[in-house]
XYZ file of C-alpha atoms in Angstrom:
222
model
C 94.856 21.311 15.859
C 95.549 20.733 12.198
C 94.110 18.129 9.976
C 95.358 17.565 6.625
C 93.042 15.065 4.084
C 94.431 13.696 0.936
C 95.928 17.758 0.029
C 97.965 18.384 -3.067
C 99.212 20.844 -4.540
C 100.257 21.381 -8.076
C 102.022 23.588 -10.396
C 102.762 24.588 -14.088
C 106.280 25.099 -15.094
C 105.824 26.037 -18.703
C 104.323 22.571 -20.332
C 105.132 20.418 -17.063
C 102.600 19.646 -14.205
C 104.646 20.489 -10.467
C 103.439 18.349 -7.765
C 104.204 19.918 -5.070
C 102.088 17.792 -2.555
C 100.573 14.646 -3.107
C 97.461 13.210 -1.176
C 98.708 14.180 2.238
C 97.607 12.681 5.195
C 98.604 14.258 8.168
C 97.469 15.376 11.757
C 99.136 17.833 13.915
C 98.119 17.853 17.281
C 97.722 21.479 19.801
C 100.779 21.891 21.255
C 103.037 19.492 19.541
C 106.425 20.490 18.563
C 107.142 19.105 14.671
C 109.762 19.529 12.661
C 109.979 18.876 8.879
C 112.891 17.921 6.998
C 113.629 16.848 3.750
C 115.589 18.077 0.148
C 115.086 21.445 -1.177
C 111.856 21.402 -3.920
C 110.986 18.362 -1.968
C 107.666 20.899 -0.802
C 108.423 21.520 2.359
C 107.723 25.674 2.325
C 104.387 25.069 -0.269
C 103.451 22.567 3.109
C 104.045 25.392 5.541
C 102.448 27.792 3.430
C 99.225 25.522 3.833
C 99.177 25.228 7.524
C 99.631 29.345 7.473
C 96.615 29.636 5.046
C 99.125 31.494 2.452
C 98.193 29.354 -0.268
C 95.334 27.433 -1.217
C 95.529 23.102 -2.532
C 94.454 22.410 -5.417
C 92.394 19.576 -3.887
C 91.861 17.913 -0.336
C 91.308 19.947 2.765
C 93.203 21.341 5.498
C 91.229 22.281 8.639
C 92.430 24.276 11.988
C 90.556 22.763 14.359
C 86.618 23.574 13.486
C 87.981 25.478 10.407
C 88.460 24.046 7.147
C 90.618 27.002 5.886
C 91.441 25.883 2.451
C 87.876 26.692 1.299
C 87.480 29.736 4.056
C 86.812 33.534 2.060
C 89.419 35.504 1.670
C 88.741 37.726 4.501
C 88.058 35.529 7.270
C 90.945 33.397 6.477
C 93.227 36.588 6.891
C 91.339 37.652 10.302
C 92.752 33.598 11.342
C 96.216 34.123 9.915
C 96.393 37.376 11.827
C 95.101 36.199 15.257
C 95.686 32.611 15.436
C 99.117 31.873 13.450
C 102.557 33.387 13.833
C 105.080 33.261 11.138
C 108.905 33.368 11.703
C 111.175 33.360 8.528
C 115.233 32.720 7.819
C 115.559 36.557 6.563
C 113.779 37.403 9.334
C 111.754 39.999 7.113
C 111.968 43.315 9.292
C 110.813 46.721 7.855
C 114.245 48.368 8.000
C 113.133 51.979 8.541
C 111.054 50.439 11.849
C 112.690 50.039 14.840
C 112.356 46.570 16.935
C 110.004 47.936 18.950
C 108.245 49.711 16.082
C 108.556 45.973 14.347
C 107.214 44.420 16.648
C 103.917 46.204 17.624
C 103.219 45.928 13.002
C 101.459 42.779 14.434
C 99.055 44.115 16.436
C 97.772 46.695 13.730
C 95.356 44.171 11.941
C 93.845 43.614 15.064
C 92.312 46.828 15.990
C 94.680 46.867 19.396
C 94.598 50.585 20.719
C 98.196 52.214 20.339
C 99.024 52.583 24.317
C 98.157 48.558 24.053
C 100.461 48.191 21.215
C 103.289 49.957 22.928
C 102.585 48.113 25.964
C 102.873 44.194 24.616
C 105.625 44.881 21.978
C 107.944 46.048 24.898
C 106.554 42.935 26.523
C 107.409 40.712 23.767
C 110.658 42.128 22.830
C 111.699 41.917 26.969
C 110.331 37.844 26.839
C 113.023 37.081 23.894
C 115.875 39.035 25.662
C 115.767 42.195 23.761
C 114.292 44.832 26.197
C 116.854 47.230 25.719
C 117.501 47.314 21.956
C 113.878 48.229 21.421
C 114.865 51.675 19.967
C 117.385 50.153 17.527
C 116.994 49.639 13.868
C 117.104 46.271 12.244
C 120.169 46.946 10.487
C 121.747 47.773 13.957
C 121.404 44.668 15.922
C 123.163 41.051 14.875
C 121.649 38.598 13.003
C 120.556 36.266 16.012
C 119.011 39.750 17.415
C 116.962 40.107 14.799
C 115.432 37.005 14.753
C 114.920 37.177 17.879
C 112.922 40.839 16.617
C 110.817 38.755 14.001
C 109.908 35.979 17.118
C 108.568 38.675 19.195
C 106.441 39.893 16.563
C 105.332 36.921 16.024
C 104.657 36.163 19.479
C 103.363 39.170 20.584
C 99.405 38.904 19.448
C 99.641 35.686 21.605
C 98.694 32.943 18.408
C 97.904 29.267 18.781
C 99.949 27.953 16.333
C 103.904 29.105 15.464
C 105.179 28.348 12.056
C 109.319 28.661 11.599
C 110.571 28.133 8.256
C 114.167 27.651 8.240
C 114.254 30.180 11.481
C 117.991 29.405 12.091
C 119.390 28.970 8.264
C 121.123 32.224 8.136
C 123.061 31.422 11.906
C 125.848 30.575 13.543
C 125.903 27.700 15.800
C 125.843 28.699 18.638
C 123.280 31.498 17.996
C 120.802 28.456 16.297
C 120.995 27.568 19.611
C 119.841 30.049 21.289
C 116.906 30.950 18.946
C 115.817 27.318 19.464
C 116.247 27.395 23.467
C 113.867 30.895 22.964
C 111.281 29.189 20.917
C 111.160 25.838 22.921
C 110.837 27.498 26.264
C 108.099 29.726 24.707
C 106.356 26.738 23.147
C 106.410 25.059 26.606
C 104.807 28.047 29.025
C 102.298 28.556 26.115
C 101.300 25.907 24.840
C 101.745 26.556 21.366
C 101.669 24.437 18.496
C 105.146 24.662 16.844
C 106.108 23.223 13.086
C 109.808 24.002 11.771
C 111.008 23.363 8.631
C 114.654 22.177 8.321
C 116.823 21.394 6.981
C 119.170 21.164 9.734
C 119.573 17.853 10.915
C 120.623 19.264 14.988
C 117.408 21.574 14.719
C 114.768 18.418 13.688
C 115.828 16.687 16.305
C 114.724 18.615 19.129
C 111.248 18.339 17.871
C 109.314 15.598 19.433
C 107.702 14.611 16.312
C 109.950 14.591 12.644
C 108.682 14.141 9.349
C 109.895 13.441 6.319
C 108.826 15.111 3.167
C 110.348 14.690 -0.243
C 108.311 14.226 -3.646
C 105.373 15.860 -2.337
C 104.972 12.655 0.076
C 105.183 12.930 3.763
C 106.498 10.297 5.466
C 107.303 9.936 9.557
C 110.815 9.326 11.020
């Protein structure tokens, strides 16, 4: 699935030099579950960021199977990130004035799917993760586990390869982490997705099958 060759990253912070990553190695295979750990500035959301084609290295490659998308155009690296990756974020990131179901079917808009279609697999998606009937509700009207649960369906709903969670359950409870990670897992498993978390929750990392390690820009394996 992914393929990482010596990537870095850096930054400028004034008269300083930020590296971010440093000469990572890595390979990710389709369907594995990963999760990635390690201190805050450690690089851990610039990594993520790379496997979602949000940001570019500075040097090395990255490749999605056949696709090396760190020197892809603009354009067809957005048709990729639109189809083939799903995103799911710790403030979940919901347009407030939408409702979920309204939320939901925002994913399918890049792709040119006809509105009746939209509808359709946004009710679909929403009903997968539990939340059939609080489609019509606001974001500011359902809990905080609901609404992730909102921002997974979206995610889920124009049926990607590859799921990307960064810090999905920060802003939870418990218990509620745990059901957001049950949700994901069982979707992961009658998919077949590819899913990387970042953590850094130690209870969350290991349910993963795979954990790394990244701190300093350097990934290591646990």
């Amino acid at each position: 699935m992914y393929t990482l060759t010596k990537l870095t990253k850096t930054y400028r912070q004034g008269d300083r030099t930020v590296h971010a990553l440093k000469n990572v190695d890595l390979s990710i295979g389709a369907g594995e579950h990963v999760a990635i750990q390690g201190p805050t500035g450690g690089g851990k959301t610039t990594l993520l960021q790379m496997l979602g084609g949000l940001d570019r290295p500075t040097s090395g490659t990255i490749s999605i199977g056949e696709d090396e998308i760190s020197k892809m155009p603009d354009a067809k690296l957005a048709k990729i990130r639109a189809k083939e990756i799903g995103f799911v974020f710790q403030n979940f990131n919901l347009i407030p004035t939408l409702t979920a179901q309204e939320n939901v079917e925002t994913a399918l808009e890049p792709l040119g799917v006809p509105g009746a279609q939209r509808a359709e697999r946004a009710a679909a998606a929403l009903a997968a993760v539990g939340l059939a009937d609080r489609a019509a509700h606001l974001p500011s009207e359902l809990s905080g586990g609901q609404q992730q649960r909102v921002a997974i369906a979206r995610a889920l709903v124009k049926e990607p390869e590859v799921l990307l969670a960064d810090e999905p359950t920060g802003a939870l409870d418990e218990e509620t982490r745990d059901e957001i990670l049950e949700i994901l897992e069982g979707i992961r498993r009658e998919r077949g997705l590819t899913l990387v978390v970042v953590t850094h929750d130690s209870a969350v990392a290991r349910r993963a099958e795979r954990r790394l390690h990244l701190a300093a820009g350097t990934v290591t394996e646990r």
